[in-house]
CSV table of N, CA and C in Angstrom, one decimal:
chain,number,residue,atom,x,y,z
A,1,MET,N,18.0,8.2,11.3
A,1,MET,CA,16.7,8.1,10.9
A,1,MET,C,17.3,6.2,10.9
A,2,SER,N,15.4,5.4,12.4
A,2,SER,CA,16.4,4.9,12.8
A,2,SER,C,15.1,3.2,11.6
A,3,TYR,N,16.1,2.4,11.9
A,3,TYR,CA,16.1,0.9,11.2
A,3,TYR,C,15.0,-0.2,12.0
A,4,PRO,N,13.8,-0.8,11.1
A,4,PRO,CA,13.5,0.4,9.8
A,4,PRO,C,12.9,1.2,9.9
A,5,PRO,N,12.6,2.1,9.4
A,5,PRO,CA,11.6,3.8,9.7
A,5,PRO,C,10.6,3.6,10.3
A,6,THR,N,10.5,4.7,11.8
A,6,THR,CA,9.3,4.5,11.6
A,6,THR,C,8.1,5.3,11.4
A,7,PRO,N,6.6,5.0,10.2
A,7,PRO,CA,5.6,5.8,10.7
A,7,PRO,C,5.4,6.8,11.3
A,8,PRO,N,4.9,8.1,10.7
A,8,PRO,CA,4.3,9.3,11.7
A,8,PRO,C,2.5,9.1,12.1
A,9,PRO,N,2.3,9.1,13.5
A,9,PRO,CA,0.9,8.7,13.8
A,9,PRO,C,0.4,8.4,12.6
A,10,GLY,N,-1.1,7.4,13.1
A,10,GLY,CA,-1.8,7.3,11.6
A,10,GLY,C,-1.5,6.8,9.9
A,11,MET,N,0.4,6.8,9.2
A,11,MET,CA,0.6,6.4,9.0
A,11,MET,C,1.3,4.7,8.7
A,12,THR,N,0.4,4.0,7.9
A,12,THR,CA,1.1,2.5,8.5
A,12,THR,C,1.9,1.7,7.3
A,13,LEU,N,2.4,1.1,6.8
A,13,LEU,CA,3.1,0.8,5.6
A,13,LEU,C,1.9,-0.1,5.0
A,14,ALA,N,1.2,-0.2,4.2
A,14,ALA,CA,0.2,-0.9,4.0
A,14,ALA,C,0.4,-0.2,2.4
A,15,ALA,N,-0.1,-1.5,1.6
A,15,ALA,CA,-0.5,-2.0,0.2
A,15,ALA,C,-2.1,-1.0,0.2
A,16,SER,N,-1.6,0.2,-0.9
A,16,SER,CA,-3.3,0.5,-1.3
A,16,SER,C,-3.5,0.5,-2.8
A,17,PRO,N,-4.0,0.4,-3.7
A,17,PRO,CA,-4.6,-0.2,-5.6
A,17,PRO,C,-5.0,1.5,-5.9
A,18,TYR,N,-4.9,2.5,-4.9
A,18,TYR,CA,-4.5,3.7,-5.8
A,18,TYR,C,-3.3,4.8,-4.9
A,19,PRO,N,-2.9,5.8,-5.6
A,19,PRO,CA,-2.3,6.4,-4.9
A,19,PRO,C,-2.9,7.0,-3.1
A,20,VAL,N,-1.8,7.3,-2.6
A,20,VAL,CA,-2.0,8.1,-1.3
A,20,VAL,C,-1.6,9.0,-1.0
A,21,PRO,N,-1.9,10.3,-0.4
A,21,PRO,CA,-1.0,11.1,0.5
A,21,PRO,C,0.0,11.2,1.6
A,22,LEU,N,1.2,11.3,0.5
A,22,LEU,CA,2.2,11.5,1.5
A,22,LEU,C,2.7,12.7,2.5
A,23,PRO,N,3.2,12.4,3.1
A,23,PRO,CA,3.3,13.2,5.0
A,23,PRO,C,4.7,14.2,4.0
A,24,PRO,N,5.8,15.0,4.9
A,24,PRO,CA,6.5,15.4,4.0
A,24,PRO,C,7.6,14.6,4.4
A,25,GLY,N,8.6,15.0,3.6
A,25,GLY,CA,9.6,13.2,3.8
A,25,GLY,C,9.8,12.5,3.0
A,26,TRP,N,8.0,11.7,2.5
A,26,TRP,CA,8.3,10.5,2.5
A,26,TRP,C,7.7,10.7,1.0
A,27,GLY,N,7.9,9.4,0.8
A,27,GLY,CA,8.1,9.5,-0.8
A,27,GLY,C,6.5,7.5,-1.3
A,28,ALA,N,6.7,7.7,-2.7
A,28,ALA,CA,5.8,5.8,-2.4
A,28,ALA,C,6.2,5.0,-3.1
A,29,LEU,N,6.1,3.8,-3.1
A,29,LEU,CA,6.9,2.7,-3.4
A,29,LEU,C,5.5,2.3,-4.8
A,30,VAL,N,5.6,2.4,-6.4
A,30,VAL,CA,4.5,2.0,-6.8
A,30,VAL,C,5.0,0.6,-6.5
A,31,ILE,N,4.1,-0.4,-6.9
A,31,ILE,CA,5.2,-2.1,-7.0
A,31,ILE,C,4.2,-3.0,-7.7
A,32,SER,N,4.1,-3.6,-9.1
A,32,SER,CA,3.1,-4.5,-9.5
A,32,SER,C,3.9,-5.4,-9.3
A,33,ALA,N,3.0,-7.0,-9.8
A,33,ALA,CA,3.2,-7.9,-9.2
A,33,ALA,C,2.2,-8.6,-10.6
A,34,ASN,N,3.2,-10.0,-11.0
A,34,ASN,CA,1.9,-10.4,-11.6
A,34,ASN,C,1.2,-11.6,-11.1
A,35,ARG,N,0.4,-12.6,-11.7
A,35,ARG,CA,-0.1,-14.0,-10.9
A,35,ARG,C,1.1,-14.8,-10.8
A,36,GLY,N,2.2,-14.8,-12.1
A,36,GLY,CA,2.5,-15.5,-12.0
A,36,GLY,C,2.7,-17.4,-12.4
A,37,PRO,N,3.3,-18.2,-13.1
A,37,PRO,CA,2.8,-19.2,-13.7
A,37,PRO,C,1.9,-20.3,-13.4
A,38,TYR,N,1.4,-19.9,-11.7
A,38,TYR,CA,1.3,-21.0,-10.7
A,38,TYR,C,0.2,-20.9,-10.6
A,39,LEU,N,-0.3,-22.0,-10.2
A,39,LEU,CA,-2.2,-22.3,-10.4
A,39,LEU,C,-2.6,-21.6,-9.2
A,40,VAL,N,-1.7,-21.1,-8.0
A,40,VAL,CA,-2.3,-20.3,-6.3
A,40,VAL,C,-1.4,-19.4,-7.0
A,41,SER,N,-2.6,-17.5,-6.8
A,41,SER,CA,-1.8,-16.2,-7.5
A,41,SER,C,-0.4,-15.9,-6.3
A,42,ALA,N,1.2,-15.8,-7.3
A,42,ALA,CA,1.9,-16.0,-6.7
A,42,ALA,C,2.2,-14.5,-5.7
A,43,PRO,N,1.3,-13.2,-5.6
A,43,PRO,CA,1.5,-12.1,-4.5
A,43,PRO,C,0.6,-13.2,-3.3
A,44,SER,N,-0.5,-13.7,-3.7
A,44,SER,CA,-1.3,-14.0,-2.9
A,44,SER,C,-0.6,-15.3,-1.5
A,45,SER,N,0.6,-16.0,-2.1
A,45,SER,CA,1.3,-16.9,-1.4
A,45,SER,C,2.4,-16.6,-0.6
A,46,TYR,N,2.9,-15.1,-1.6
A,46,TYR,CA,4.5,-15.2,-1.1
A,46,TYR,C,3.9,-13.2,0.0
A,47,ARG,N,4.9,-12.8,0.4
A,47,ARG,CA,4.6,-11.5,1.2
A,47,ARG,C,5.5,-11.1,0.6
A,48,LEU,N,5.2,-9.9,0.5
A,48,LEU,CA,6.1,-7.9,-0.1
A,48,LEU,C,6.7,-8.0,2.0
A,49,LYS,N,8.0,-7.6,1.9
A,49,LYS,CA,8.3,-7.1,3.0
A,49,LYS,C,9.4,-5.7,2.4
A,50,ILE,N,8.9,-4.5,3.5
A,50,ILE,CA,10.1,-3.4,2.7
A,50,ILE,C,11.0,-2.8,4.0
A,51,ASP,N,12.4,-3.2,4.3
A,51,ASP,CA,13.0,-3.0,5.2
A,51,ASP,C,12.7,-4.3,5.8
A,52,GLY,N,12.5,-4.8,6.0
A,52,GLY,CA,11.7,-6.5,7.1
A,52,GLY,C,11.0,-6.2,7.2
A,53,ARG,N,10.3,-5.1,7.1
A,53,ARG,CA,9.2,-5.3,7.8
A,53,ARG,C,7.3,-5.4,6.8
A,54,ASP,N,6.7,-6.6,6.9
A,54,ASP,CA,5.5,-7.3,6.1
A,54,ASP,C,4.3,-6.4,5.7
A,55,VAL,N,4.0,-6.0,4.7
A,55,VAL,CA,3.6,-5.3,4.5
A,55,VAL,C,1.9,-5.6,3.4
A,56,PRO,N,0.9,-5.5,4.5
A,56,PRO,CA,-0.2,-5.8,4.4
A,56,PRO,C,-0.9,-5.2,3.1
A,57,GLY,N,-1.6,-6.2,2.6
A,57,GLY,CA,-3.2,-5.3,1.4
A,57,GLY,C,-2.1,-5.9,0.1
A,58,MET,N,-0.7,-5.9,-0.1
A,58,MET,CA,-0.2,-6.8,-1.2
A,58,MET,C,-1.2,-8.1,-2.0
A,59,ALA,N,-1.5,-7.9,-3.0
A,59,ALA,CA,-1.8,-8.6,-4.2
A,59,ALA,C,-1.8,-9.0,-6.1
A,60,GLU,N,-2.0,-9.3,-6.5
A,60,GLU,CA,-1.9,-9.0,-7.9
A,60,GLU,C,-2.3,-7.4,-8.3
A,61,GLY,N,-1.1,-7.3,-9.0
A,61,GLY,CA,-1.9,-5.9,-10.1
A,61,GLY,C,-1.0,-4.8,-9.1
A,62,THR,N,-1.0,-3.7,-9.1
A,62,THR,CA,-0.2,-1.9,-9.0
A,62,THR,C,-0.7,-2.1,-7.6
A,63,PHE,N,0.2,-1.8,-6.5
A,63,PHE,CA,-0.3,-0.9,-5.3
A,63,PHE,C,0.7,0.6,-5.3
A,64,HIS,N,-0.2,1.3,-4.6
A,64,HIS,CA,1.2,1.9,-3.9
A,64,HIS,C,1.0,2.6,-2.5
A,65,ILE,N,2.2,2.4,-2.5
A,65,ILE,CA,2.6,2.1,-0.5
A,65,ILE,C,3.7,3.7,-0.2
A,66,PRO,N,3.2,4.0,0.9
A,66,PRO,CA,3.9,5.3,1.2
A,66,PRO,C,5.1,4.4,1.7
A,67,VAL,N,6.0,5.5,1.9
A,67,VAL,CA,7.6,5.2,2.7
A,67,VAL,C,8.2,6.2,3.0
A,68,PRO,N,9.3,6.3,4.2
A,68,PRO,CA,9.5,7.1,4.3
A,68,PRO,C,10.8,7.4,3.0
A,69,ALA,N,11.4,9.0,2.5
A,69,ALA,CA,12.4,8.9,1.5
A,69,ALA,C,13.9,8.2,2.1
A,70,GLY,N,14.1,7.5,1.6
A,70,GLY,CA,15.4,6.8,1.4
A,70,GLY,C,15.8,5.7,0.5
A,71,GLU,N,17.5,5.2,1.3
A,71,GLU,CA,17.2,3.7,0.7
A,71,GLU,C,16.1,2.4,0.9
A,72,HIS,N,15.9,1.8,0.5
A,72,HIS,CA,15.4,0.7,1.6
A,72,HIS,C,15.2,-0.7,0.5
A,73,ASP,N,15.4,-1.7,1.2
A,73,ASP,CA,15.1,-3.3,1.7
A,73,ASP,C,14.1,-3.6,0.6
A,74,VAL,N,13.7,-4.6,-0.8
A,74,VAL,CA,11.9,-4.5,-1.0
A,74,VAL,C,12.4,-5.6,-1.0
A,75,ARG,N,11.5,-6.6,-0.5
A,75,ARG,CA,11.9,-8.1,-0.8
A,75,ARG,C,10.3,-9.2,-0.9
A,76,PHE,N,10.2,-9.7,-2.0
A,76,PHE,CA,9.2,-11.0,-1.8
A,76,PHE,C,10.1,-12.4,-1.4
A,77,THR,N,8.9,-12.4,0.2
A,77,THR,CA,9.8,-14.1,0.5
A,77,THR,C,8.1,-14.9,0.7
A,78,ASP,N,8.7,-16.5,0.6
A,78,ASP,CA,7.4,-17.3,0.6
A,78,ASP,C,7.4,-17.5,2.0
A,79,LEU,N,7.0,-18.5,2.3
A,79,LEU,CA,5.8,-18.6,3.6
A,79,LEU,C,6.7,-18.4,4.8
A,80,LEU,N,7.9,-19.0,4.2
A,80,LEU,CA,8.6,-19.7,5.6
A,80,LEU,C,10.2,-18.8,5.9
A,81,GLY,N,10.0,-17.3,4.4
A,81,GLY,CA,10.8,-15.7,4.9
A,81,GLY,C,11.9,-16.4,4.0
A,82,VAL,N,12.1,-17.4,3.2
A,82,VAL,CA,12.8,-17.2,2.6
A,82,VAL,C,12.4,-16.5,0.6
A,83,PRO,N,14.4,-15.5,0.6
A,83,PRO,CA,13.6,-14.6,-0.7
A,83,PRO,C,13.2,-15.3,-1.7
A,84,ALA,N,12.6,-14.1,-2.8
A,84,ALA,CA,12.1,-15.8,-4.0
A,84,ALA,C,13.2,-13.7,-4.6
A,85,MET,N,12.3,-12.5,-4.4
A,85,MET,CA,13.1,-11.7,-5.8
A,85,MET,C,13.9,-10.0,-4.1
A,86,THR,N,14.6,-9.5,-4.3
A,86,THR,CA,15.2,-8.6,-4.1
A,86,THR,C,15.6,-7.9,-4.6
A,87,THR,N,15.6,-6.2,-4.1
A,87,THR,CA,16.7,-5.4,-4.7
A,87,THR,C,16.1,-4.0,-3.1
A,88,ARG,N,16.9,-3.3,-4.5
A,88,ARG,CA,17.5,-1.5,-3.5
A,88,ARG,C,16.8,-0.9,-4.0
A,89,VAL,N,15.9,0.1,-3.3
A,89,VAL,CA,15.9,1.5,-4.1
A,89,VAL,C,15.9,2.9,-3.4
A,90,VAL,N,16.0,4.3,-4.0
A,90,VAL,CA,15.9,5.0,-3.3
A,90,VAL,C,14.3,5.9,-3.9
A,91,VAL,N,14.1,6.0,-2.9
A,91,VAL,CA,12.9,7.0,-3.0
A,91,VAL,C,13.3,8.2,-2.4
A,92,GLN,N,13.0,8.9,-3.2
A,92,GLN,CA,12.7,11.1,-3.0
A,92,GLN,C,11.5,11.1,-2.8
A,93,PRO,N,11.4,12.0,-1.5
A,93,PRO,CA,11.0,12.3,-1.0
A,93,PRO,C,10.1,13.2,-2.1
A,94,GLY,N,8.1,12.7,-2.1
A,94,GLY,CA,7.0,13.1,-2.9
A,94,GLY,C,6.8,12.5,-4.2
A,95,THR,N,7.6,11.2,-4.0
A,95,THR,CA,7.9,10.9,-5.5
A,95,THR,C,7.7,9.2,-5.4
A,96,GLY,N,7.1,9.2,-6.7
A,96,GLY,CA,6.7,8.0,-6.4
A,96,GLY,C,7.9,7.2,-7.6
A,97,HIS,N,8.0,5.8,-7.2
A,97,HIS,CA,8.8,5.0,-7.2
A,97,HIS,C,8.6,3.5,-8.0
A,98,ARG,N,8.7,3.3,-9.4
A,98,ARG,CA,7.4,1.9,-9.8
A,98,ARG,C,8.7,0.7,-9.7
A,99,LEU,N,8.5,-0.3,-9.0
A,99,LEU,CA,8.6,-1.4,-9.6
A,99,LEU,C,8.7,-2.3,-9.9
A,100,SER,N,8.3,-3.2,-10.7
A,100,SER,CA,7.5,-4.3,-11.4
A,100,SER,C,7.9,-5.4,-10.4
A,101,PHE,N,7.4,-6.8,-10.4
A,101,PHE,CA,7.7,-8.1,-9.8
A,101,PHE,C,7.5,-9.0,-10.4
A,102,ARG,N,8.3,-10.1,-11.7
A,102,ARG,CA,7.4,-10.5,-12.4
A,102,ARG,C,7.7,-11.9,-11.8
A,103,PHE,N,6.8,-13.0,-11.6
A,103,PHE,CA,7.5,-14.4,-11.0
A,103,PHE,C,7.4,-15.1,-12.8
A,104,GLY,N,8.3,-15.0,-12.3
A,104,GLY,CA,8.7,-16.2,-14.4
A,104,GLY,C,9.0,-17.6,-14.9
A,105,GLY,N,8.3,-18.3,-15.3
A,105,GLY,CA,8.5,-19.4,-15.7
A,105,GLY,C,9.9,-19.7,-15.1
A,106,TRP,N,10.6,-19.5,-16.0
A,106,TRP,CA,11.7,-19.5,-15.4
A,106,TRP,C,13.0,-19.3,-13.5
A,107,ARG,N,12.8,-17.8,-14.5
A,107,ARG,CA,13.8,-17.2,-12.9
A,107,ARG,C,12.6,-15.6,-12.4
A,108,ASN,N,12.0,-15.7,-11.5
A,108,ASN,CA,12.2,-14.5,-10.9
A,108,ASN,C,12.3,-13.8,-10.9
A,109,ARG,N,12.1,-11.8,-11.1
A,109,ARG,CA,13.1,-11.1,-11.5
A,109,ARG,C,12.3,-9.4,-11.3
A,110,VAL,N,13.2,-8.3,-10.4
A,110,VAL,CA,12.4,-7.7,-11.1
A,110,VAL,C,13.0,-6.0,-11.6
A,111,TYR,N,12.2,-5.1,-11.8
A,111,TYR,CA,12.2,-4.3,-12.9
A,111,TYR,C,11.4,-2.8,-12.7
A,112,ASP,N,12.5,-1.3,-13.0
A,112,ASP,CA,12.4,-0.4,-11.8
A,112,ASP,C,11.2,0.3,-13.6
A,113,GLY,N,10.4,1.6,-13.7
A,113,GLY,CA,9.3,1.7,-14.2
A,113,GLY,C,10.0,2.1,-15.6
A,114,ALA,N,11.7,1.5,-16.1
A,114,ALA,CA,12.2,2.4,-16.9
A,114,ALA,C,12.0,0.7,-18.1
A,115,GLY,N,12.4,-0.5,-17.0
A,115,GLY,CA,12.6,-1.4,-17.8
A,115,GLY,C,13.6,-2.4,-17.7
A,116,THR,N,14.2,-1.7,-16.6
A,116,THR,CA,16.0,-2.4,-16.2
A,116,THR,C,15.7,-3.4,-15.1
A,117,ASP,N,17.1,-4.5,-15.3
A,117,ASP,CA,16.7,-5.6,-14.6
A,117,ASP,C,17.1,-4.4,-13.5
A,118,VAL,N,17.2,-4.8,-11.8
A,118,VAL,CA,17.0,-4.4,-10.8
A,118,VAL,C,17.1,-4.9,-10.0
A,119,THR,N,17.2,-6.2,-9.8
A,119,THR,CA,17.1,-7.7,-9.7
A,119,THR,C,18.6,-7.8,-8.8
A,120,LYS,N,18.5,-7.5,-7.4
A,120,LYS,CA,19.9,-8.3,-6.3
A,120,LYS,C,19.7,-9.4,-6.2
A,121,PHE,N,18.9,-10.7,-6.2
A,121,PHE,CA,18.5,-11.9,-6.1
A,121,PHE,C,17.2,-12.7,-6.6
A,122,GLY,N,17.4,-12.8,-6.4
A,122,GLY,CA,15.6,-13.5,-8.0
A,122,GLY,C,16.6,-15.1,-8.8
A,123,MET,N,15.6,-15.5,-7.0
A,123,MET,CA,15.7,-17.6,-7.1
A,123,MET,C,14.9,-17.8,-8.2
A,124,TRP,N,15.1,-18.7,-8.4
A,124,TRP,CA,14.7,-20.0,-9.8
A,124,TRP,C,13.5,-19.6,-9.4
A,125,SER,N,12.3,-20.1,-10.6
A,125,SER,CA,10.3,-20.4,-10.6
A,125,SER,C,10.6,-22.0,-8.8
A,126,ASN,N,9.6,-21.5,-9.1
A,126,ASN,CA,9.2,-22.6,-8.0
A,126,ASN,C,9.3,-23.6,-9.4
A,127,TYR,N,8.5,-23.5,-10.4
A,127,TYR,CA,8.2,-24.7,-11.2
A,127,TYR,C,9.6,-25.3,-11.5
A,128,THR,N,10.7,-24.5,-12.0
A,128,THR,CA,11.9,-24.7,-12.4
A,128,THR,C,12.8,-25.6,-11.3
A,129,LEU,N,12.4,-25.1,-10.2
A,129,LEU,CA,13.1,-26.0,-8.8
A,129,LEU,C,12.5,-26.3,-8.5
A,130,LEU,N,11.3,-28.1,-8.7
A,130,LEU,CA,10.4,-29.2,-8.5
A,130,LEU,C,10.7,-29.9,-10.3
A,131,LEU,N,11.2,-28.6,-11.3
A,131,LEU,CA,11.6,-30.0,-12.4
A,131,LEU,C,13.1,-30.5,-12.5
A,132,ILE,N,13.7,-29.7,-12.1
A,132,ILE,CA,14.9,-30.3,-11.6
A,132,ILE,C,15.4,-31.2,-10.9
A,133,THR,N,14.9,-30.6,-9.5
A,133,THR,CA,14.7,-31.9,-8.2
A,133,THR,C,13.5,-33.2,-8.2
A,134,SER,N,12.4,-32.7,-9.3
A,134,SER,CA,12.1,-33.8,-9.6
A,134,SER,C,13.1,-35.1,-10.9
A,135,ALA,N,14.1,-34.1,-11.6
A,135,ALA,CA,15.1,-35.0,-11.9
A,135,ALA,C,15.9,-36.2,-11.5
A,136,VAL,N,16.4,-35.4,-10.1
A,136,VAL,CA,17.2,-35.8,-9.2
A,136,VAL,C,16.7,-37.3,-8.6
A,137,ILE,N,15.6,-37.0,-8.3
A,137,ILE,CA,15.5,-38.7,-7.3
A,137,ILE,C,15.1,-39.0,-9.2
A,138,GLY,N,14.8,-39.0,-10.5
A,138,GLY,CA,14.5,-39.6,-11.1
A,138,GLY,C,15.5,-40.5,-11.0
A,139,VAL,N,16.7,-40.0,-11.4
A,139,VAL,CA,18.2,-40.3,-11.4
A,139,VAL,C,18.9,-41.1,-10.3
A,140,VAL,N,18.3,-41.3,-9.7
A,140,VAL,CA,18.7,-41.8,-8.0
A,140,VAL,C,18.0,-43.2,-8.0
A,141,CYS,N,16.5,-42.9,-7.9
A,141,CYS,CA,15.2,-44.0,-7.9
A,141,CYS,C,15.7,-44.5,-9.0
A,142,CYS,N,16.2,-44.3,-10.1
A,142,CYS,CA,16.2,-45.1,-11.6
A,142,CYS,C,17.3,-45.6,-12.1
A,143,GLY,N,18.6,-44.9,-11.5
A,143,GLY,CA,19.4,-45.5,-10.8
A,143,GLY,C,20.0,-46.7,-9.7
A,144,GLY,N,19.7,-46.0,-8.7
A,144,GLY,CA,19.7,-47.5,-8.0
A,144,GLY,C,18.2,-49.3,-8.4
A,145,LEU,N,17.5,-48.8,-8.6
A,145,LEU,CA,17.0,-50.2,-9.5
A,145,LEU,C,17.5,-50.6,-10.2
A,146,GLY,N,17.9,-49.6,-11.2
A,146,GLY,CA,19.4,-50.5,-12.3
A,146,GLY,C,19.5,-51.3,-11.2
A,147,LEU,N,20.7,-49.8,-11.2
A,147,LEU,CA,22.0,-51.4,-10.3
A,147,LEU,C,21.2,-52.7,-9.3
A,148,LEU,N,20.1,-52.3,-8.6
A,148,LEU,CA,19.8,-53.5,-8.3
A,148,LEU,C,19.5,-55.0,-8.9
A,149,ALA,N,18.9,-54.1,-10.4
A,149,ALA,CA,18.4,-55.6,-11.3
A,149,ALA,C,19.6,-55.6,-11.0
A,150,MET,N,21.2,-55.3,-12.0
A,150,MET,CA,22.4,-55.5,-12.4
A,150,MET,C,23.0,-56.6,-11.5
A,151,LEU,N,23.2,-56.2,-10.2
A,151,LEU,CA,23.3,-57.1,-9.0
A,151,LEU,C,22.6,-58.2,-9.8
A,152,ASP,N,21.2,-58.2,-9.3
A,152,ASP,CA,20.7,-59.4,-8.9
A,152,ASP,C,21.0,-59.8,-10.5
A,153,SER,N,21.3,-60.1,-11.3
A,153,SER,CA,21.2,-60.8,-12.3
A,153,SER,C,22.6,-61.0,-12.8
A,154,SER,N,23.4,-60.5,-12.2
A,154,SER,CA,25.9,-60.8,-12.4
A,154,SER,C,25.3,-62.8,-10.9
A,155,GLY,N,23.7,-62.1,-10.3
A,155,GLY,CA,24.3,-63.2,-9.5
A,155,GLY,C,24.5,-64.6,-9.9
A,156,PRO,N,24.8,-66.0,-8.3
A,156,PRO,CA,24.8,-67.2,-9.2
A,156,PRO,C,23.9,-67.9,-9.4
A,157,SER,N,24.0,-68.4,-10.2
A,157,SER,CA,22.7,-68.8,-11.3
A,157,SER,C,21.8,-70.5,-10.5
């Protein structure tokens, strides 16, 4: 099998809100993604990639994506290609494999159809990163201003 797998003629890796007919030797990923706590819906600002290939048509909700049977690397990446969540799945021919990508307030996680956490990598939420960055900048700025004030007050009068 070549990497990434090549779809047969007329078959592309594309998200569909409805089940699609599967060619022999293919299965389906049934992927759902929530909006997340973000102002802009997370699935609309992130890209779904299967085996390194972009999957057009993915949005908030549940979508069916036909893929060749076998092991696949599935991930959501930001616009720069930095992964937010990654997992690996084995798809059986003729069946659907459910994955739920949950963009959370603190961490981003991936769950399978049984509710088991199958996240290989889950980046902290954008809000968590913003909170940590703001705290560090606040300490550096306020600490720097406090140090300057202390040095200024201890100088000759």
